Amino acid sequence: QVQLLESGGGSVQAGGSLRLSCAVSRFTGSSRYMGWFRQAPGKERNWVAGIYIGDRSAYYADSVKGRFTISQDNAKNTLYLQMNSLKPEDTAMYYCAARWAGRAGVYSDPKIYNYWGQGTQVTVSS
């Protein structure tokens, strides 16, 4: 059973930084794609960033491009999201997700992901 466990959320002032981690268990192979999503109360779950494990191609939503960086450490089986220059509108529950994918690209529809973590809360105050 694939397991994803997020950590690293918290409260920070606008302009600050946080690094989210997602520990991944039993999800191996090169045809993997992992993503970060976020969901604010009363809103849809939105894709934030994704990475194709095979060649480490990374993709970002326009709202976070230039501020967030997604990365993956195979040796530690961990996915990261470095978030800089945080804004109050970044406040949300952040989820990591995983799916099998034969090629790189943007996979922004949450319905096509096979596995999800429980989420970690990020709160940015002004």
Short mmCIF file of N, CA, C and O in Angstrom, two decimals:
data_model
loop_
_atom_site.label_atom_id
_atom_site.label_comp_id
_atom_site.label_asym_id
_atom_site.label_seq_id
_atom_site.Cartn_x
_atom_site.Cartn_y
_atom_site.Cartn_z
N GLN A 1 0.84 -1.19 0.00
CA GLN A 1 0.00 0.00 0.00
C GLN A 1 0.88 1.24 0.00
O GLN A 1 1.72 1.43 0.87
N VAL A 2 0.67 2.11 -0.99
CA VAL A 2 1.42 3.36 -1.07
C VAL A 2 0.97 4.29 0.05
O VAL A 2 -0.23 4.41 0.33
N GLN A 3 1.93 4.91 0.69
CA GLN A 3 1.60 5.87 1.76
C GLN A 3 2.35 7.17 1.53
O GLN A 3 3.53 7.17 1.18
N LEU A 4 1.65 8.27 1.74
CA LEU A 4 2.23 9.61 1.62
C LEU A 4 1.96 10.34 2.93
O LEU A 4 0.81 10.36 3.40
N LEU A 5 2.98 10.96 3.48
CA LEU A 5 2.83 11.65 4.76
C LEU A 5 3.50 13.00 4.67
O LEU A 5 4.73 13.10 4.62
N GLU A 6 2.68 14.06 4.73
CA GLU A 6 3.20 15.42 4.65
C GLU A 6 3.61 15.93 6.03
O GLU A 6 3.07 15.52 7.06
N SER A 7 4.55 16.86 6.01
CA SER A 7 4.96 17.56 7.21
C SER A 7 5.55 18.91 6.81
O SER A 7 5.79 19.15 5.61
N GLY A 8 5.77 19.77 7.79
CA GLY A 8 6.44 21.03 7.53
C GLY A 8 5.54 22.25 7.47
O GLY A 8 6.03 23.37 7.30
N GLY A 9 4.24 22.04 7.56
CA GLY A 9 3.35 23.19 7.56
C GLY A 9 3.49 24.01 8.83
O GLY A 9 4.17 23.61 9.78
N GLY A 10 2.84 25.15 8.84
CA GLY A 10 2.89 26.01 10.01
C GLY A 10 2.37 27.39 9.70
O GLY A 10 1.75 27.61 8.65
N SER A 11 2.62 28.29 10.63
CA SER A 11 2.19 29.68 10.47
C SER A 11 3.41 30.55 10.23
O SER A 11 4.43 30.40 10.91
N VAL A 12 3.28 31.47 9.30
CA VAL A 12 4.40 32.33 8.93
C VAL A 12 3.84 33.67 8.49
O VAL A 12 2.69 33.75 8.03
N GLN A 13 4.64 34.70 8.63
CA GLN A 13 4.20 36.01 8.15
C GLN A 13 4.46 36.14 6.66
O GLN A 13 5.32 35.44 6.09
N ALA A 14 3.73 37.03 6.04
CA ALA A 14 3.90 37.28 4.61
C ALA A 14 5.36 37.62 4.32
O ALA A 14 6.00 38.36 5.07
N GLY A 15 5.86 37.05 3.23
CA GLY A 15 7.26 37.23 2.87
C GLY A 15 8.16 36.14 3.39
O GLY A 15 9.32 36.04 2.99
N GLY A 16 7.65 35.33 4.30
CA GLY A 16 8.45 34.27 4.88
C GLY A 16 8.51 33.02 4.01
O GLY A 16 7.99 33.00 2.89
N SER A 17 9.14 32.00 4.56
CA SER A 17 9.35 30.75 3.82
C SER A 17 8.98 29.54 4.66
O SER A 17 9.05 29.59 5.90
N LEU A 18 8.60 28.49 3.99
CA LEU A 18 8.37 27.19 4.60
C LEU A 18 8.82 26.12 3.61
O LEU A 18 8.77 26.33 2.39
N ARG A 19 9.22 24.98 4.15
CA ARG A 19 9.50 23.83 3.28
C ARG A 19 8.63 22.67 3.72
O ARG A 19 8.72 22.21 4.86
N LEU A 20 7.81 22.22 2.81
CA LEU A 20 6.96 21.06 3.06
C LEU A 20 7.69 19.80 2.60
O LEU A 20 8.42 19.82 1.61
N SER A 21 7.46 18.74 3.34
CA SER A 21 8.02 17.44 2.97
C SER A 21 6.89 16.43 2.84
O SER A 21 5.87 16.54 3.51
N CYS A 22 7.11 15.45 2.00
CA CYS A 22 6.15 14.36 1.83
C CYS A 22 6.94 13.06 1.79
O CYS A 22 7.66 12.80 0.81
N ALA A 23 6.85 12.30 2.85
CA ALA A 23 7.52 11.00 2.91
C ALA A 23 6.70 9.98 2.13
O ALA A 23 5.50 9.85 2.36
N VAL A 24 7.36 9.28 1.23
CA VAL A 24 6.68 8.37 0.32
C VAL A 24 7.10 6.94 0.61
O VAL A 24 8.30 6.63 0.70
N SER A 25 6.12 6.07 0.74
CA SER A 25 6.40 4.66 0.99
C SER A 25 5.80 3.81 -0.11
O SER A 25 4.66 4.03 -0.52
N ARG A 26 6.57 2.82 -0.58
CA ARG A 26 6.08 1.79 -1.51
C ARG A 26 5.53 2.37 -2.80
O ARG A 26 4.50 1.91 -3.31
N PHE A 27 6.22 3.37 -3.34
CA PHE A 27 5.86 3.93 -4.64
C PHE A 27 7.15 4.12 -5.41
O PHE A 27 7.85 5.12 -5.23
N THR A 28 7.49 3.14 -6.23
CA THR A 28 8.81 3.13 -6.85
C THR A 28 8.69 2.99 -8.37
O THR A 28 7.61 2.70 -8.90
N GLY A 29 9.81 3.21 -9.04
CA GLY A 29 9.83 3.12 -10.49
C GLY A 29 9.98 4.47 -11.13
O GLY A 29 9.74 5.51 -10.50
N SER A 30 10.37 4.49 -12.40
CA SER A 30 10.63 5.75 -13.08
C SER A 30 9.36 6.41 -13.62
O SER A 30 9.32 7.60 -13.83
N SER A 31 8.31 5.65 -13.83
CA SER A 31 7.08 6.21 -14.41
C SER A 31 6.17 6.77 -13.33
O SER A 31 5.00 6.41 -13.22
N ARG A 32 6.74 7.63 -12.53
CA ARG A 32 5.99 8.21 -11.42
C ARG A 32 5.90 9.72 -11.58
O ARG A 32 6.82 10.36 -12.07
N TYR A 33 4.80 10.24 -11.14
CA TYR A 33 4.61 11.69 -11.14
C TYR A 33 4.05 12.06 -9.78
O TYR A 33 3.13 11.41 -9.28
N MET A 34 4.61 13.11 -9.23
CA MET A 34 4.13 13.54 -7.93
C MET A 34 3.78 15.01 -7.97
O MET A 34 4.43 15.79 -8.69
N GLY A 35 2.78 15.37 -7.22
CA GLY A 35 2.35 16.75 -7.23
C GLY A 35 1.99 17.27 -5.86
O GLY A 35 1.79 16.50 -4.91
N TRP A 36 1.94 18.57 -5.78
CA TRP A 36 1.43 19.26 -4.60
C TRP A 36 0.14 19.99 -4.99
O TRP A 36 0.10 20.64 -6.04
N PHE A 37 -0.85 19.86 -4.14
CA PHE A 37 -2.11 20.56 -4.30
C PHE A 37 -2.37 21.36 -3.04
O PHE A 37 -1.79 21.11 -1.99
N ARG A 38 -3.29 22.30 -3.14
CA ARG A 38 -3.72 23.02 -1.94
C ARG A 38 -5.22 23.29 -2.02
O ARG A 38 -5.80 23.40 -3.10
N GLN A 39 -5.79 23.40 -0.83
CA GLN A 39 -7.22 23.63 -0.74
C GLN A 39 -7.51 24.55 0.42
O GLN A 39 -7.21 24.21 1.58
N ALA A 40 -8.10 25.69 0.11
CA ALA A 40 -8.54 26.63 1.14
C ALA A 40 -9.98 26.29 1.51
O ALA A 40 -10.71 25.69 0.71
N PRO A 41 -10.42 26.68 2.71
CA PRO A 41 -11.78 26.36 3.13
C PRO A 41 -12.82 26.87 2.15
O PRO A 41 -12.77 28.03 1.72
N GLY A 42 -13.73 25.99 1.75
CA GLY A 42 -14.79 26.37 0.85
C GLY A 42 -14.39 26.49 -0.61
O GLY A 42 -15.20 26.90 -1.45
N LYS A 43 -13.16 26.11 -0.92
CA LYS A 43 -12.68 26.23 -2.29
C LYS A 43 -12.26 24.88 -2.84
O LYS A 43 -12.13 23.90 -2.11
N GLU A 44 -12.05 24.84 -4.14
CA GLU A 44 -11.63 23.61 -4.80
C GLU A 44 -10.17 23.30 -4.46
O GLU A 44 -9.40 24.18 -4.08
N ARG A 45 -9.82 22.04 -4.64
CA ARG A 45 -8.43 21.63 -4.49
C ARG A 45 -7.70 21.98 -5.78
O ARG A 45 -8.07 21.52 -6.86
N ASN A 46 -6.66 22.78 -5.66
CA ASN A 46 -5.94 23.28 -6.83
C ASN A 46 -4.53 22.74 -6.89
O ASN A 46 -3.83 22.66 -5.87
N TRP A 47 -4.12 22.44 -8.07
CA TRP A 47 -2.75 21.98 -8.32
C TRP A 47 -1.77 23.14 -8.14
O TRP A 47 -2.04 24.26 -8.58
N VAL A 48 -0.65 22.85 -7.49
CA VAL A 48 0.37 23.86 -7.23
C VAL A 48 1.63 23.59 -8.04
O VAL A 48 2.17 24.49 -8.68
N ALA A 49 2.08 22.35 -8.01
CA ALA A 49 3.33 22.00 -8.69
C ALA A 49 3.38 20.50 -8.90
O ALA A 49 2.71 19.74 -8.18
N GLY A 50 4.17 20.07 -9.88
CA GLY A 50 4.33 18.65 -10.13
C GLY A 50 5.72 18.35 -10.64
O GLY A 50 6.42 19.22 -11.17
N ILE A 51 6.12 17.10 -10.46
CA ILE A 51 7.43 16.68 -10.93
C ILE A 51 7.35 15.27 -11.48
O ILE A 51 6.73 14.39 -10.88
N TYR A 52 7.96 15.06 -12.65
CA TYR A 52 8.02 13.74 -13.25
C TYR A 52 9.32 13.10 -12.79
O TYR A 52 10.40 13.62 -13.06
N ILE A 53 9.19 12.01 -12.05
CA ILE A 53 10.35 11.41 -11.41
C ILE A 53 11.38 10.92 -12.43
O ILE A 53 12.58 10.98 -12.19
N GLY A 54 10.91 10.44 -13.59
CA GLY A 54 11.81 9.87 -14.58
C GLY A 54 12.93 10.80 -15.01
O GLY A 54 14.08 10.39 -15.14
N ASP A 55 12.59 12.09 -15.24
CA ASP A 55 13.63 13.03 -15.68
C ASP A 55 13.66 14.29 -14.82
O ASP A 55 14.36 15.24 -15.15
N ARG A 56 12.87 14.27 -13.76
CA ARG A 56 12.81 15.39 -12.80
C ARG A 56 12.34 16.68 -13.44
O ARG A 56 12.64 17.77 -12.95
N SER A 57 11.56 16.60 -14.49
CA SER A 57 10.94 17.80 -15.05
C SER A 57 9.94 18.34 -14.04
O SER A 57 9.14 17.59 -13.48
N ALA A 58 9.98 19.64 -13.81
CA ALA A 58 9.13 20.27 -12.81
C ALA A 58 8.19 21.27 -13.47
O ALA A 58 8.57 21.93 -14.45
N TYR A 59 7.00 21.38 -12.93
CA TYR A 59 5.96 22.25 -13.49
C TYR A 59 5.27 22.98 -12.35
O TYR A 59 5.13 22.44 -11.25
N TYR A 60 4.82 24.21 -12.65
CA TYR A 60 4.23 25.05 -11.60
C TYR A 60 2.99 25.76 -12.10
O TYR A 60 2.90 26.15 -13.26
N ALA A 61 2.07 25.97 -11.16
CA ALA A 61 0.95 26.84 -11.43
C ALA A 61 1.47 28.28 -11.54
O ALA A 61 2.45 28.65 -10.88
N ASP A 62 0.79 29.08 -12.35
CA ASP A 62 1.24 30.46 -12.54
C ASP A 62 1.29 31.23 -11.22
O ASP A 62 2.15 32.10 -11.03
N SER A 63 0.39 30.91 -10.31
CA SER A 63 0.30 31.65 -9.05
C SER A 63 1.51 31.46 -8.15
O SER A 63 1.73 32.26 -7.24
N VAL A 64 2.30 30.40 -8.38
CA VAL A 64 3.44 30.14 -7.50
C VAL A 64 4.76 30.15 -8.25
O VAL A 64 5.82 30.03 -7.63
N LYS A 65 4.72 30.30 -9.55
CA LYS A 65 5.93 30.25 -10.36
C LYS A 65 6.91 31.33 -9.90
O LYS A 65 6.53 32.49 -9.71
N GLY A 66 8.15 30.94 -9.71
CA GLY A 66 9.16 31.87 -9.25
C GLY A 66 9.26 31.99 -7.75
O GLY A 66 10.23 32.56 -7.23
N ARG A 67 8.29 31.45 -7.03
CA ARG A 67 8.31 31.50 -5.55
C ARG A 67 8.45 30.12 -4.93
O ARG A 67 9.06 29.97 -3.87
N PHE A 68 7.86 29.11 -5.56
CA PHE A 68 7.87 27.75 -5.03
C PHE A 68 8.79 26.88 -5.88
O PHE A 68 8.90 27.08 -7.10
N THR A 69 9.40 25.90 -5.23
CA THR A 69 10.24 24.94 -5.93
C THR A 69 9.91 23.53 -5.46
O THR A 69 9.95 23.26 -4.25
N ILE A 70 9.58 22.67 -6.41
CA ILE A 70 9.31 21.27 -6.09
C ILE A 70 10.58 20.46 -6.38
O ILE A 70 11.29 20.71 -7.36
N SER A 71 10.86 19.51 -5.51
CA SER A 71 12.03 18.66 -5.71
C SER A 71 11.76 17.31 -5.08
O SER A 71 10.80 17.14 -4.30
N GLN A 72 12.62 16.37 -5.42
CA GLN A 72 12.42 15.00 -4.94
C GLN A 72 13.77 14.36 -4.67
O GLN A 72 14.71 14.53 -5.45
N ASP A 73 13.88 13.70 -3.54
CA ASP A 73 15.10 13.01 -3.15
C ASP A 73 14.84 11.52 -3.16
O ASP A 73 14.14 11.00 -2.28
N ASN A 74 15.39 10.84 -4.16
CA ASN A 74 15.15 9.40 -4.28
C ASN A 74 15.72 8.62 -3.11
O ASN A 74 15.10 7.67 -2.62
N ALA A 75 16.89 9.03 -2.66
CA ALA A 75 17.54 8.29 -1.57
C ALA A 75 16.71 8.35 -0.30
O ALA A 75 16.67 7.39 0.48
N LYS A 76 16.02 9.46 -0.09
CA LYS A 76 15.20 9.63 1.13
C LYS A 76 13.73 9.34 0.86
O LYS A 76 12.91 9.42 1.78
N ASN A 77 13.39 9.02 -0.38
CA ASN A 77 11.98 8.78 -0.74
C ASN A 77 11.10 9.91 -0.24
O ASN A 77 10.05 9.70 0.39
N THR A 78 11.52 11.12 -0.52
CA THR A 78 10.82 12.29 0.00
C THR A 78 10.63 13.32 -1.11
O THR A 78 11.54 13.57 -1.90
N LEU A 79 9.44 13.89 -1.13
CA LEU A 79 9.10 14.99 -2.03
C LEU A 79 9.10 16.27 -1.20
O LEU A 79 8.67 16.26 -0.04
N TYR A 80 9.58 17.36 -1.81
CA TYR A 80 9.64 18.63 -1.10
C TYR A 80 8.91 19.72 -1.88
O TYR A 80 8.78 19.66 -3.10
N LEU A 81 8.47 20.73 -1.13
CA LEU A 81 7.99 21.96 -1.74
C LEU A 81 8.57 23.11 -0.95
O LEU A 81 8.16 23.36 0.19
N GLN A 82 9.54 23.78 -1.53
CA GLN A 82 10.11 24.97 -0.91
C GLN A 82 9.26 26.16 -1.31
O GLN A 82 9.09 26.43 -2.49
N MET A 83 8.76 26.86 -0.30
CA MET A 83 7.86 27.98 -0.56
C MET A 83 8.49 29.26 -0.01
O MET A 83 8.71 29.37 1.20
N ASN A 84 8.78 30.17 -0.90
CA ASN A 84 9.38 31.45 -0.53
C ASN A 84 8.42 32.59 -0.85
O ASN A 84 7.47 32.41 -1.62
N SER A 85 8.69 33.74 -0.28
CA SER A 85 7.87 34.94 -0.54
C SER A 85 6.38 34.62 -0.38
O SER A 85 5.57 34.97 -1.23
N LEU A 86 6.07 33.99 0.71
CA LEU A 86 4.69 33.56 0.93
C LEU A 86 3.75 34.75 1.07
O LEU A 86 4.12 35.80 1.60
N LYS A 87 2.53 34.53 0.59
CA LYS A 87 1.49 35.55 0.62
C LYS A 87 0.29 35.01 1.39
O LYS A 87 0.09 33.80 1.47
N PRO A 88 -0.53 35.90 1.93
CA PRO A 88 -1.73 35.43 2.64
C PRO A 88 -2.60 34.51 1.77
O PRO A 88 -3.21 33.57 2.29
N GLU A 89 -2.63 34.75 0.48
CA GLU A 89 -3.45 33.91 -0.40
C GLU A 89 -2.87 32.51 -0.60
O GLU A 89 -3.51 31.66 -1.21
N ASP A 90 -1.69 32.26 -0.08
CA ASP A 90 -1.13 30.91 -0.09
C ASP A 90 -1.66 30.06 1.06
O ASP A 90 -1.39 28.86 1.12
N THR A 91 -2.41 30.68 1.94
CA THR A 91 -2.97 29.95 3.08
C THR A 91 -3.91 28.85 2.60
O THR A 91 -4.85 29.11 1.84
N ALA A 92 -3.66 27.63 3.03
CA ALA A 92 -4.46 26.48 2.60
C ALA A 92 -3.93 25.22 3.27
O ALA A 92 -2.86 25.23 3.89
N MET A 93 -4.69 24.15 3.12
CA MET A 93 -4.16 22.82 3.44
C MET A 93 -3.43 22.34 2.19
O MET A 93 -3.97 22.41 1.09
N TYR A 94 -2.21 21.88 2.40
CA TYR A 94 -1.39 21.41 1.28
C TYR A 94 -1.31 19.89 1.30
O TYR A 94 -1.05 19.29 2.35
N TYR A 95 -1.51 19.30 0.13
CA TYR A 95 -1.51 17.85 -0.01
C TYR A 95 -0.47 17.42 -1.04
O TYR A 95 -0.34 18.07 -2.08
N CYS A 96 0.21 16.33 -0.76
CA CYS A 96 0.99 15.72 -1.82
C CYS A 96 0.20 14.56 -2.41
O CYS A 96 -0.65 13.96 -1.72
N ALA A 97 0.45 14.29 -3.66
CA ALA A 97 -0.30 13.27 -4.38
C ALA A 97 0.63 12.58 -5.37
O ALA A 97 1.64 13.15 -5.79
N ALA A 98 0.24 11.37 -5.75
CA ALA A 98 1.09 10.59 -6.64
C ALA A 98 0.24 9.85 -7.66
O ALA A 98 -0.90 9.45 -7.37
N ARG A 99 0.81 9.67 -8.84
CA ARG A 99 0.14 8.90 -9.88
C ARG A 99 1.19 8.26 -10.76
O ARG A 99 2.35 8.69 -10.79
N TRP A 100 0.79 7.22 -11.47
CA TRP A 100 1.65 6.62 -12.47
C TRP A 100 1.51 7.44 -13.75
O TRP A 100 0.41 7.83 -14.13
N ALA A 101 2.63 7.70 -14.39
CA ALA A 101 2.60 8.49 -15.62
C ALA A 101 3.73 8.04 -16.53
O ALA A 101 4.86 7.90 -16.09
N GLY A 102 3.41 7.85 -17.81
CA GLY A 102 4.41 7.38 -18.74
C GLY A 102 5.26 8.47 -19.33
O GLY A 102 6.26 8.19 -20.00
N ARG A 103 4.88 9.73 -19.08
CA ARG A 103 5.66 10.82 -19.64
C ARG A 103 5.52 12.06 -18.76
O ARG A 103 4.61 12.15 -17.94
N ALA A 104 6.40 12.99 -18.99
CA ALA A 104 6.37 14.25 -18.25
C ALA A 104 5.23 15.13 -18.76
O ALA A 104 4.65 14.87 -19.81
N GLY A 105 4.91 16.15 -18.00
CA GLY A 105 3.88 17.08 -18.40
C GLY A 105 3.18 17.67 -17.19
O GLY A 105 3.60 17.45 -16.06
N VAL A 106 2.12 18.41 -17.45
CA VAL A 106 1.32 18.99 -16.37
C VAL A 106 0.11 18.08 -16.13
O VAL A 106 -0.67 17.82 -17.04
N TYR A 107 -0.03 17.64 -14.91
CA TYR A 107 -1.16 16.81 -14.51
C TYR A 107 -1.86 17.54 -13.37
O TYR A 107 -1.55 17.34 -12.20
N SER A 108 -2.77 18.41 -13.71
CA SER A 108 -3.35 19.31 -12.72
C SER A 108 -4.72 18.89 -12.21
O SER A 108 -5.23 19.50 -11.26
N ASP A 109 -5.31 17.87 -12.79
CA ASP A 109 -6.63 17.42 -12.36
C ASP A 109 -6.47 16.48 -11.17
O ASP A 109 -5.89 15.40 -11.31
N PRO A 110 -6.99 16.85 -10.01
CA PRO A 110 -6.82 15.99 -8.83
C PRO A 110 -7.45 14.61 -9.01
O PRO A 110 -7.03 13.64 -8.36
N LYS A 111 -8.43 14.50 -9.89
CA LYS A 111 -9.12 13.22 -10.05
C LYS A 111 -8.26 12.14 -10.68
O LYS A 111 -8.59 10.96 -10.60
N ILE A 112 -7.18 12.52 -11.31
CA ILE A 112 -6.36 11.52 -11.99
C ILE A 112 -5.22 11.00 -11.11
O ILE A 112 -4.41 10.19 -11.55
N TYR A 113 -5.17 11.44 -9.88
CA TYR A 113 -4.13 10.97 -8.97
C TYR A 113 -4.60 9.74 -8.21
O TYR A 113 -5.77 9.65 -7.81
N ASN A 114 -3.67 8.83 -8.01
CA ASN A 114 -4.00 7.55 -7.39
C ASN A 114 -3.88 7.58 -5.86
O ASN A 114 -4.59 6.84 -5.18
N TYR A 115 -2.95 8.39 -5.37
CA TYR A 115 -2.65 8.34 -3.94
C TYR A 115 -2.54 9.77 -3.38
O TYR A 115 -2.03 10.67 -4.06
N TRP A 116 -2.98 9.90 -2.13
CA TRP A 116 -2.98 11.21 -1.47
C TRP A 116 -2.48 11.10 -0.04
O TRP A 116 -2.70 10.09 0.63
N GLY A 117 -1.84 12.17 0.40
CA GLY A 117 -1.52 12.29 1.81
C GLY A 117 -2.67 12.93 2.56
O GLY A 117 -3.70 13.27 1.97
N GLN A 118 -2.48 13.10 3.86
CA GLN A 118 -3.53 13.66 4.72
C GLN A 118 -3.52 15.18 4.76
O GLN A 118 -4.48 15.79 5.21
N GLY A 119 -2.43 15.79 4.33
CA GLY A 119 -2.37 17.23 4.26
C GLY A 119 -1.62 17.86 5.43
O GLY A 119 -1.52 17.28 6.52
N THR A 120 -1.11 19.04 5.18
CA THR A 120 -0.46 19.85 6.22
C THR A 120 -0.88 21.29 6.02
O THR A 120 -0.92 21.79 4.90
N GLN A 121 -1.22 21.95 7.12
CA GLN A 121 -1.79 23.29 7.05
C GLN A 121 -0.69 24.35 6.94
O GLN A 121 0.28 24.33 7.70
N VAL A 122 -0.89 25.28 6.03
CA VAL A 122 -0.02 26.44 5.88
C VAL A 122 -0.87 27.69 6.08
O VAL A 122 -1.88 27.86 5.40
N THR A 123 -0.45 28.54 7.00
CA THR A 123 -1.17 29.77 7.27
C THR A 123 -0.20 30.94 7.15
O THR A 123 0.84 30.96 7.82
N VAL A 124 -0.55 31.89 6.30
CA VAL A 124 0.31 33.05 6.07
C VAL A 124 -0.45 34.29 6.51
O VAL A 124 -1.53 34.59 5.99
N SER A 125 0.10 35.01 7.46
CA SER A 125 -0.56 36.20 7.97
C SER A 125 0.07 37.46 7.36
O SER A 125 1.26 37.49 7.05
N SER A 126 -0.77 38.48 7.24
CA SER A 126 -0.29 39.73 6.61
C SER A 126 0.33 40.66 7.64
O SER A 126 0.21 40.46 8.84
#
